CSV table of N, CA and C and ligand atoms in Angstrom, one decimal:
chain,number,residue,atom,x,y,z
A,1,MET,N,0.8,-1.2,0.0
A,1,MET,CA,0.0,0.0,0.0
A,1,MET,C,0.9,1.3,0.0
A,2,GLY,N,0.5,2.2,-0.8
A,2,GLY,CA,1.3,3.5,-0.9
A,2,GLY,C,0.8,4.5,0.1
A,3,ASN,N,1.3,5.7,-0.1
A,3,ASN,CA,0.9,6.9,0.7
A,3,ASN,C,-0.3,7.5,0.0
A,4,LYS,N,-1.0,8.4,0.8
A,4,LYS,CA,-2.2,9.0,0.3
A,4,LYS,C,-2.0,10.5,0.1
A,5,THR,N,-2.7,11.1,-0.9
A,5,THR,CA,-2.8,12.5,-1.0
A,5,THR,C,-4.2,12.9,-1.5
A,6,LEU,N,-4.6,14.1,-1.2
A,6,LEU,CA,-5.9,14.6,-1.7
A,6,LEU,C,-5.7,15.6,-2.9
A,7,ALA,N,-6.4,15.3,-4.0
A,7,ALA,CA,-6.5,16.2,-5.1
A,7,ALA,C,-7.9,16.8,-5.1
A,8,ILE,N,-8.0,18.0,-5.5
A,8,ILE,CA,-9.3,18.6,-5.9
A,8,ILE,C,-9.2,19.2,-7.3
A,9,LEU,N,-10.1,18.7,-8.2
A,9,LEU,CA,-10.2,19.4,-9.5
A,9,LEU,C,-11.1,20.5,-9.2
A,10,LYS,N,-10.6,21.7,-9.3
A,10,LYS,CA,-11.3,22.9,-8.8
A,10,LYS,C,-12.4,23.4,-9.8
A,11,PRO,N,-13.2,24.3,-9.3
A,11,PRO,CA,-14.4,24.8,-10.2
A,11,PRO,C,-14.0,25.2,-11.6
A,12,ASP,N,-12.8,25.8,-11.7
A,12,ASP,CA,-12.4,26.2,-13.1
A,12,ASP,C,-12.2,25.0,-14.0
A,13,SER,N,-11.6,23.9,-13.5
A,13,SER,CA,-11.4,22.7,-14.2
A,13,SER,C,-12.7,22.1,-14.7
A,14,VAL,N,-13.7,22.1,-13.7
A,14,VAL,CA,-15.0,21.5,-14.1
A,14,VAL,C,-15.7,22.3,-15.1
A,15,LYS,N,-15.7,23.7,-14.9
A,15,LYS,CA,-16.4,24.6,-15.9
A,15,LYS,C,-15.8,24.4,-17.3
A,16,LYS,N,-14.5,24.3,-17.4
A,16,LYS,CA,-13.8,24.2,-18.7
A,16,LYS,C,-13.7,22.8,-19.3
A,17,ASN,N,-14.4,21.9,-18.6
A,17,ASN,CA,-14.4,20.5,-19.1
A,17,ASN,C,-13.0,19.8,-19.2
A,18,TYR,N,-12.2,20.1,-18.2
A,18,TYR,CA,-10.9,19.5,-18.1
A,18,TYR,C,-10.8,18.2,-17.3
A,19,ILE,N,-11.9,17.8,-16.6
A,19,ILE,CA,-11.9,16.7,-15.7
A,19,ILE,C,-11.2,15.5,-16.3
A,20,GLY,N,-11.7,15.1,-17.5
A,20,GLY,CA,-11.3,13.9,-18.1
A,20,GLY,C,-9.8,13.9,-18.4
A,21,ASP,N,-9.3,15.0,-18.9
A,21,ASP,CA,-7.9,15.1,-19.3
A,21,ASP,C,-7.0,15.1,-18.0
A,22,ILE,N,-7.5,15.7,-17.0
A,22,ILE,CA,-6.6,15.8,-15.8
A,22,ILE,C,-6.6,14.4,-15.1
A,23,VAL,N,-7.8,13.7,-15.0
A,23,VAL,CA,-7.8,12.4,-14.4
A,23,VAL,C,-7.0,11.4,-15.3
A,24,LYS,N,-7.0,11.6,-16.6
A,24,LYS,CA,-6.1,10.8,-17.4
A,24,LYS,C,-4.6,11.0,-17.1
A,25,MET,N,-4.2,12.2,-16.8
A,25,MET,CA,-2.8,12.5,-16.5
A,25,MET,C,-2.5,11.8,-15.1
A,26,ILE,N,-3.5,11.9,-14.2
A,26,ILE,CA,-3.2,11.4,-12.8
A,26,ILE,C,-3.0,9.8,-12.9
A,27,LEU,N,-3.9,9.2,-13.7
A,27,LEU,CA,-3.8,7.7,-13.8
A,27,LEU,C,-2.5,7.3,-14.5
A,28,ALA,N,-2.2,8.1,-15.6
A,28,ALA,CA,-1.0,7.8,-16.4
A,28,ALA,C,0.3,7.9,-15.5
A,29,ALA,N,0.2,8.8,-14.5
A,29,ALA,CA,1.3,9.0,-13.6
A,29,ALA,C,1.4,7.9,-12.5
A,30,GLY,N,0.5,7.0,-12.6
A,30,GLY,CA,0.6,5.8,-11.7
A,30,GLY,C,-0.2,5.9,-10.3
A,31,PHE,N,-1.0,6.9,-10.2
A,31,PHE,CA,-1.8,7.0,-9.0
A,31,PHE,C,-3.0,6.1,-9.1
A,32,LYS,N,-3.4,5.6,-7.9
A,32,LYS,CA,-4.7,4.8,-7.8
A,32,LYS,C,-5.7,5.7,-7.2
A,33,ILE,N,-6.9,5.7,-7.8
A,33,ILE,CA,-8.0,6.4,-7.2
A,33,ILE,C,-8.7,5.6,-6.1
A,34,LYS,N,-8.7,6.2,-4.9
A,34,LYS,CA,-9.3,5.5,-3.8
A,34,LYS,C,-10.7,6.0,-3.4
A,35,GLY,N,-11.0,7.2,-3.9
A,35,GLY,CA,-12.3,7.8,-3.7
A,35,GLY,C,-12.4,9.0,-4.7
A,36,MET,N,-13.6,9.3,-5.2
A,36,MET,CA,-13.8,10.4,-6.1
A,36,MET,C,-15.3,10.7,-6.2
A,37,LYS,N,-15.6,12.0,-6.2
A,37,LYS,CA,-17.0,12.4,-6.3
A,37,LYS,C,-17.1,13.9,-6.8
A,38,MET,N,-18.2,14.3,-7.3
A,38,MET,CA,-18.4,15.7,-7.6
A,38,MET,C,-19.3,16.3,-6.6
A,39,ILE,N,-18.9,17.4,-6.0
A,39,ILE,CA,-19.7,18.1,-5.0
A,39,ILE,C,-19.7,19.6,-5.3
A,40,LYS,N,-20.6,20.3,-4.6
A,40,LYS,CA,-20.5,21.8,-4.6
A,40,LYS,C,-20.2,22.2,-3.1
A,41,MET,N,-19.0,22.7,-2.9
A,41,MET,CA,-18.7,23.0,-1.5
A,41,MET,C,-19.5,24.2,-0.9
A,42,THR,N,-19.9,24.1,0.3
A,42,THR,CA,-20.6,25.1,1.0
A,42,THR,C,-19.5,26.1,1.5
A,43,PRO,N,-19.9,27.4,1.8
A,43,PRO,CA,-18.9,28.3,2.4
A,43,PRO,C,-18.3,27.8,3.7
A,44,GLU,N,-19.1,27.1,4.5
A,44,GLU,CA,-18.6,26.6,5.8
A,44,GLU,C,-17.5,25.6,5.5
A,45,SER,N,-17.8,24.7,4.6
A,45,SER,CA,-16.8,23.6,4.3
A,45,SER,C,-15.5,24.2,3.7
A,46,ALA,N,-15.6,25.2,2.8
A,46,ALA,CA,-14.5,25.8,2.1
A,46,ALA,C,-13.6,26.6,3.2
A,47,LYS,N,-14.3,27.3,4.0
A,47,LYS,CA,-13.6,28.1,5.1
A,47,LYS,C,-12.8,27.2,6.0
A,48,LEU,N,-13.4,26.1,6.3
A,48,LEU,CA,-12.7,25.1,7.2
A,48,LEU,C,-11.6,24.4,6.5
A,49,PHE,N,-11.8,24.1,5.2
A,49,PHE,CA,-10.7,23.4,4.5
A,49,PHE,C,-9.5,24.3,4.3
A,50,TYR,N,-9.7,25.6,4.1
A,50,TYR,CA,-8.6,26.5,3.9
A,50,TYR,C,-8.3,27.3,5.2
A,51,LEU,N,-8.6,26.8,6.3
A,51,LEU,CA,-8.5,27.6,7.6
A,51,LEU,C,-7.0,28.1,7.8
A,52,VAL,N,-6.0,27.3,7.3
A,52,VAL,CA,-4.6,27.7,7.5
A,52,VAL,C,-4.4,29.1,6.7
A,53,HIS,N,-5.2,29.4,5.7
A,53,HIS,CA,-5.0,30.6,5.0
A,53,HIS,C,-5.9,31.8,5.5
A,54,LYS,N,-6.5,31.6,6.6
A,54,LYS,CA,-7.5,32.6,7.0
A,54,LYS,C,-7.0,34.0,7.2
A,55,ASP,N,-5.7,34.2,7.4
A,55,ASP,CA,-5.2,35.5,7.6
A,55,ASP,C,-4.6,36.1,6.3
A,56,ARG,N,-4.6,35.3,5.2
A,56,ARG,CA,-4.1,35.7,3.9
A,56,ARG,C,-5.1,36.7,3.3
A,57,PRO,N,-4.6,37.7,2.5
A,57,PRO,CA,-5.5,38.6,1.8
A,57,PRO,C,-6.4,38.0,0.8
A,58,PHE,N,-6.0,36.8,0.3
A,58,PHE,CA,-6.9,36.1,-0.7
A,58,PHE,C,-7.9,35.2,-0.1
A,59,TYR,N,-8.0,35.1,1.2
A,59,TYR,CA,-8.8,34.0,1.8
A,59,TYR,C,-10.3,34.1,1.4
A,60,ASN,N,-10.9,35.3,1.4
A,60,ASN,CA,-12.3,35.4,1.1
A,60,ASN,C,-12.6,35.1,-0.4
A,61,ASP,N,-11.6,35.6,-1.3
A,61,ASP,CA,-11.8,35.3,-2.7
A,61,ASP,C,-11.6,33.8,-2.9
A,62,LEU,N,-10.7,33.2,-2.2
A,62,LEU,CA,-10.5,31.7,-2.3
A,62,LEU,C,-11.7,30.9,-2.0
A,63,VAL,N,-12.4,31.3,-0.9
A,63,VAL,CA,-13.6,30.7,-0.5
A,63,VAL,C,-14.7,30.9,-1.5
A,64,GLU,N,-14.8,32.1,-2.0
A,64,GLU,CA,-15.8,32.4,-3.0
A,64,GLU,C,-15.6,31.6,-4.3
A,65,TYR,N,-14.4,31.5,-4.7
A,65,TYR,CA,-14.0,30.7,-5.9
A,65,TYR,C,-14.3,29.2,-5.7
A,66,MET,N,-13.9,28.7,-4.6
A,66,MET,CA,-14.1,27.2,-4.4
A,66,MET,C,-15.6,26.9,-4.2
A,67,THR,N,-16.4,27.9,-3.9
A,67,THR,CA,-17.9,27.6,-3.8
A,67,THR,C,-18.6,28.0,-5.0
A,68,SER,N,-17.9,28.5,-6.1
A,68,SER,CA,-18.6,29.1,-7.2
A,68,SER,C,-19.2,28.1,-8.2
A,69,GLY,N,-18.8,26.8,-8.0
A,69,GLY,CA,-19.4,25.8,-8.9
A,69,GLY,C,-18.9,24.4,-8.4
A,70,PRO,N,-19.3,23.3,-9.0
A,70,PRO,CA,-18.9,22.0,-8.6
A,70,PRO,C,-17.4,21.8,-8.7
A,71,CYS,N,-16.9,21.0,-7.8
A,71,CYS,CA,-15.5,20.6,-7.8
A,71,CYS,C,-15.4,19.0,-7.6
A,72,VAL,N,-14.2,18.5,-7.9
A,72,VAL,CA,-14.1,17.0,-7.8
A,72,VAL,C,-12.9,16.6,-6.9
A,73,PRO,N,-13.2,16.4,-5.6
A,73,PRO,CA,-12.2,15.8,-4.7
A,73,PRO,C,-11.9,14.4,-5.1
A,74,ILE,N,-10.6,14.1,-5.0
A,74,ILE,CA,-10.1,12.7,-5.4
A,74,ILE,C,-9.1,12.3,-4.3
A,75,ALA,N,-9.3,11.1,-3.7
A,75,ALA,CA,-8.3,10.6,-2.8
A,75,ALA,C,-7.5,9.6,-3.6
A,76,LEU,N,-6.1,9.9,-3.5
A,76,LEU,CA,-5.2,9.2,-4.3
A,76,LEU,C,-4.2,8.4,-3.5
A,77,GLU,N,-3.7,7.3,-4.1
A,77,GLU,CA,-2.6,6.5,-3.4
A,77,GLU,C,-1.5,6.3,-4.4
A,78,LYS,N,-0.3,6.4,-3.9
A,78,LYS,CA,0.9,6.1,-4.6
A,78,LYS,C,2.1,6.2,-3.6
A,79,GLU,N,3.1,5.5,-3.9
A,79,GLU,CA,4.3,5.6,-3.1
A,79,GLU,C,4.8,7.1,-3.2
A,80,ASN,N,5.0,7.7,-2.0
A,80,ASN,CA,5.5,9.1,-2.0
A,80,ASN,C,4.4,10.0,-2.6
A,81,ALA,N,3.2,9.8,-2.3
A,81,ALA,CA,2.0,10.4,-3.1
A,81,ALA,C,2.1,11.9,-3.0
A,82,VAL,N,2.3,12.5,-1.8
A,82,VAL,CA,2.2,14.0,-1.7
A,82,VAL,C,3.2,14.6,-2.7
A,83,ALA,N,4.5,14.2,-2.6
A,83,ALA,CA,5.5,14.8,-3.4
A,83,ALA,C,5.3,14.5,-4.9
A,84,GLU,N,5.0,13.3,-5.2
A,84,GLU,CA,4.7,12.9,-6.6
A,84,GLU,C,3.6,13.7,-7.2
A,85,PHE,N,2.5,13.9,-6.4
A,85,PHE,CA,1.4,14.6,-7.0
A,85,PHE,C,1.7,16.1,-7.2
A,86,ARG,N,2.5,16.7,-6.2
A,86,ARG,CA,2.9,18.1,-6.4
A,86,ARG,C,3.8,18.3,-7.6
A,87,LYS,N,4.6,17.2,-7.9
A,87,LYS,CA,5.5,17.3,-9.1
A,87,LYS,C,4.6,17.2,-10.3
A,88,LEU,N,3.5,16.4,-10.3
A,88,LEU,CA,2.7,16.3,-11.5
A,88,LEU,C,1.9,17.6,-11.7
A,89,ILE,N,1.5,18.3,-10.7
A,89,ILE,CA,0.6,19.5,-10.9
A,89,ILE,C,1.5,20.7,-11.1
A,90,GLY,N,2.7,20.8,-10.6
A,90,GLY,CA,3.5,22.0,-10.8
A,90,GLY,C,3.3,23.1,-9.8
A,91,ALA,N,4.0,24.2,-10.0
A,91,ALA,CA,3.9,25.3,-9.0
A,91,ALA,C,2.5,25.9,-8.9
A,92,THR,N,2.2,26.5,-7.7
A,92,THR,CA,0.9,27.1,-7.5
A,92,THR,C,0.6,28.1,-8.6
A,93,ASP,N,1.6,28.9,-9.0
A,93,ASP,CA,1.4,29.9,-10.0
A,93,ASP,C,1.8,29.3,-11.4
A,94,PRO,N,0.8,29.1,-12.3
A,94,PRO,CA,1.1,28.4,-13.5
A,94,PRO,C,2.2,29.0,-14.3
A,95,ALA,N,2.4,30.3,-14.1
A,95,ALA,CA,3.5,31.0,-14.9
A,95,ALA,C,4.9,30.4,-14.5
A,96,GLN,N,4.9,29.9,-13.2
A,96,GLN,CA,6.2,29.3,-12.8
A,96,GLN,C,6.2,27.8,-12.8
A,97,ALA,N,5.1,27.2,-13.3
A,97,ALA,CA,5.0,25.7,-13.4
A,97,ALA,C,5.8,25.2,-14.5
A,98,GLU,N,6.3,24.0,-14.3
A,98,GLU,CA,7.1,23.3,-15.4
A,98,GLU,C,6.3,22.9,-16.6
A,99,GLU,N,6.9,22.9,-17.7
A,99,GLU,CA,6.2,22.4,-18.9
A,99,GLU,C,5.6,21.0,-18.7
A,100,GLY,N,4.4,20.7,-19.2
A,100,GLY,CA,3.8,19.4,-19.1
A,100,GLY,C,3.1,19.1,-17.8
A,101,THR,N,3.2,20.1,-16.8
A,101,THR,CA,2.5,19.9,-15.5
A,101,THR,C,1.0,20.3,-15.7
A,102,VAL,N,0.1,19.8,-14.8
A,102,VAL,CA,-1.3,20.0,-14.9
A,102,VAL,C,-1.6,21.5,-14.9
A,103,ARG,N,-0.9,22.2,-14.0
A,103,ARG,CA,-1.2,23.7,-13.9
A,103,ARG,C,-0.6,24.4,-15.1
A,104,LYS,N,0.5,24.0,-15.7
A,104,LYS,CA,1.0,24.7,-16.9
A,104,LYS,C,0.0,24.5,-18.0
A,105,LEU,N,-0.6,23.3,-18.1
A,105,LEU,CA,-1.5,23.0,-19.2
A,105,LEU,C,-2.9,23.6,-19.0
A,106,TYR,N,-3.4,23.6,-17.7
A,106,TYR,CA,-4.8,23.9,-17.5
A,106,TYR,C,-5.1,25.1,-16.6
A,107,ALA,N,-4.2,25.6,-15.8
A,107,ALA,CA,-4.5,26.7,-14.9
A,107,ALA,C,-4.4,28.1,-15.5
A,108,LYS,N,-5.3,29.0,-15.0
A,108,LYS,CA,-5.3,30.4,-15.5
A,108,LYS,C,-4.3,31.2,-14.8
A,109,ASP,N,-4.3,31.2,-13.5
A,109,ASP,CA,-3.4,32.0,-12.7
A,109,ASP,C,-3.3,31.4,-11.3
A,110,LYS,N,-2.6,32.1,-10.3
A,110,LYS,CA,-2.4,31.4,-9.1
A,110,LYS,C,-3.6,31.3,-8.2
A,111,ALA,N,-4.7,32.0,-8.5
A,111,ALA,CA,-6.0,31.8,-7.8
A,111,ALA,C,-6.8,30.7,-8.4
A,112,GLU,N,-7.0,30.8,-9.7
A,112,GLU,CA,-7.8,29.8,-10.4
A,112,GLU,C,-6.8,28.8,-11.0
A,113,ASN,N,-6.2,27.9,-10.1
A,113,ASN,CA,-5.1,27.1,-10.6
A,113,ASN,C,-5.4,25.7,-10.8
A,114,ALA,N,-6.6,25.4,-11.2
A,114,ALA,CA,-7.1,24.1,-11.7
A,114,ALA,C,-7.2,22.9,-10.7
A,115,VAL,N,-6.2,22.9,-9.8
A,115,VAL,CA,-6.1,21.7,-9.0
A,115,VAL,C,-5.5,21.9,-7.7
A,116,HIS,N,-5.9,21.2,-6.7
A,116,HIS,CA,-5.3,21.3,-5.3
A,116,HIS,C,-4.5,20.0,-5.1
A,117,GLY,N,-3.4,20.1,-4.3
A,117,GLY,CA,-2.7,18.9,-3.8
A,117,GLY,C,-2.3,19.1,-2.4
A,118,SER,N,-2.4,18.1,-1.6
A,118,SER,CA,-2.0,18.2,-0.2
A,118,SER,C,-0.5,18.5,-0.1
A,119,ASP,N,-0.1,19.2,1.0
A,119,ASP,CA,1.3,19.5,1.2
A,119,ASP,C,2.1,18.7,2.2
A,120,SER,N,1.4,17.7,2.8
A,120,SER,CA,2.1,16.8,3.8
A,120,SER,C,1.2,15.6,4.0
A,121,ASP,N,1.9,14.5,4.5
A,121,ASP,CA,1.1,13.3,4.8
A,121,ASP,C,0.0,13.6,5.8
A,122,GLU,N,0.4,14.4,6.8
A,122,GLU,CA,-0.5,14.7,7.9
A,122,GLU,C,-1.7,15.5,7.4
A,123,ASN,N,-1.5,16.5,6.5
A,123,ASN,CA,-2.6,17.2,6.0
A,123,ASN,C,-3.4,16.4,5.0
A,124,ALA,N,-2.7,15.5,4.3
A,124,ALA,CA,-3.5,14.6,3.3
A,124,ALA,C,-4.5,13.8,4.1
A,125,ALA,N,-4.2,13.3,5.2
A,125,ALA,CA,-5.2,12.5,6.0
A,125,ALA,C,-6.3,13.4,6.5
A,126,ILE,N,-6.0,14.6,6.9
A,126,ILE,CA,-7.0,15.5,7.4
A,126,ILE,C,-7.9,15.9,6.2
A,127,GLU,N,-7.3,16.2,5.1
A,127,GLU,CA,-8.1,16.6,3.9
A,127,GLU,C,-8.9,15.5,3.3
A,128,ILE,N,-8.4,14.3,3.3
A,128,ILE,CA,-9.2,13.2,2.8
A,128,ILE,C,-10.5,13.0,3.7
A,129,ALA,N,-10.2,13.1,5.0
A,129,ALA,CA,-11.3,12.9,5.9
A,129,ALA,C,-12.4,14.1,5.8
A,130,HIS,N,-11.9,15.2,5.3
A,130,HIS,CA,-12.8,16.4,5.1
A,130,HIS,C,-13.9,16.0,4.1
A,131,PHE,N,-13.5,15.2,3.1
A,131,PHE,CA,-14.5,14.9,2.0
A,131,PHE,C,-15.1,13.5,2.0
A,132,PHE,N,-14.3,12.5,2.5
A,132,PHE,CA,-14.7,11.2,2.3
A,132,PHE,C,-15.0,10.4,3.7
A,133,SER,N,-16.1,9.7,3.7
A,133,SER,CA,-16.3,8.8,4.8
A,133,SER,C,-15.5,7.5,4.5
A,134,THR,N,-15.4,6.6,5.5
A,134,THR,CA,-14.7,5.3,5.4
A,134,THR,C,-15.2,4.5,4.2
A,135,GLN,N,-16.5,4.4,4.1
A,135,GLN,CA,-17.1,3.5,3.1
A,135,GLN,C,-17.0,4.2,1.7
A,136,GLU,N,-16.6,5.4,1.6
A,136,GLU,CA,-16.4,6.1,0.3
A,136,GLU,C,-14.9,5.9,-0.2
A,137,LEU,N,-14.1,5.3,0.6
A,137,LEU,CA,-12.7,5.0,0.3
A,137,LEU,C,-12.5,3.5,0.0
A,138,VAL,N,-12.2,3.2,-1.2
A,138,VAL,CA,-12.1,1.7,-1.5
A,138,VAL,C,-10.7,1.2,-1.3
B,201,CMP,P1,-4.2,25.4,-3.2
B,201,CMP,O1,-3.0,24.5,-3.5
B,201,CMP,O2,-5.5,24.8,-3.3
B,201,CMP,O3,-3.9,26.0,-1.8
B,201,CMP,C1,-4.3,27.3,-1.4
B,201,CMP,C2,-4.9,28.1,-2.5
B,201,CMP,O4,-5.0,29.5,-2.4
B,201,CMP,C3,-4.1,27.9,-3.8
B,201,CMP,O5,-4.1,26.6,-4.2
B,201,CMP,C4,-4.7,29.0,-4.7
B,201,CMP,O6,-5.9,28.6,-5.3
B,201,CMP,C5,-4.9,30.1,-3.7
B,201,CMP,N1,-3.8,31.0,-3.7
B,201,CMP,C6,-2.6,30.8,-3.2
B,201,CMP,N2,-1.8,31.9,-3.4
B,201,CMP,C7,-2.7,32.9,-3.9
B,201,CMP,C8,-2.5,34.2,-4.2
B,201,CMP,N3,-1.3,34.9,-4.1
B,201,CMP,N4,-3.6,34.9,-4.7
B,201,CMP,C9,-4.7,34.3,-4.8
B,201,CMP,N5,-5.0,33.0,-4.5
B,201,CMP,C10,-3.9,32.3,-4.1
């Protein structure tokens, strides 16, 4: 069994019909999907999910954007999942993301940046539990 990470295909990815292409990249990179669904986050859920950013100037805009339409949280498994997924998606700001990364290909800017990835094993566990119950994880 590998390590876990949480991905979210954010509202801009859903609106622009990028879900299939991004999931294809995730699977091609060797990740296993352990849970996946489409939801529309409530403001309460988004505020809690991004609580670490509550003092940042972009916090309210971030909550508004994450609740602006459906998104697709995905629980993923792979050896070294957190680092491997962050490598696949590239830098937060697509202008600084490497060629061939998800954000280079699909993100507009550092706010609407197509996809989320957990930043540590500890946060991955917390973030997966934010979206998925035990029976939703296969
Ligand atoms: P994510 O990896 O989901 O984690 C925090 C999110 O905040 C980030 O992706 C962006 O969507 C957003 N974010 C980070 N930095 C900025 C910024 N400077 N301006 C606006 N949004 C940001």
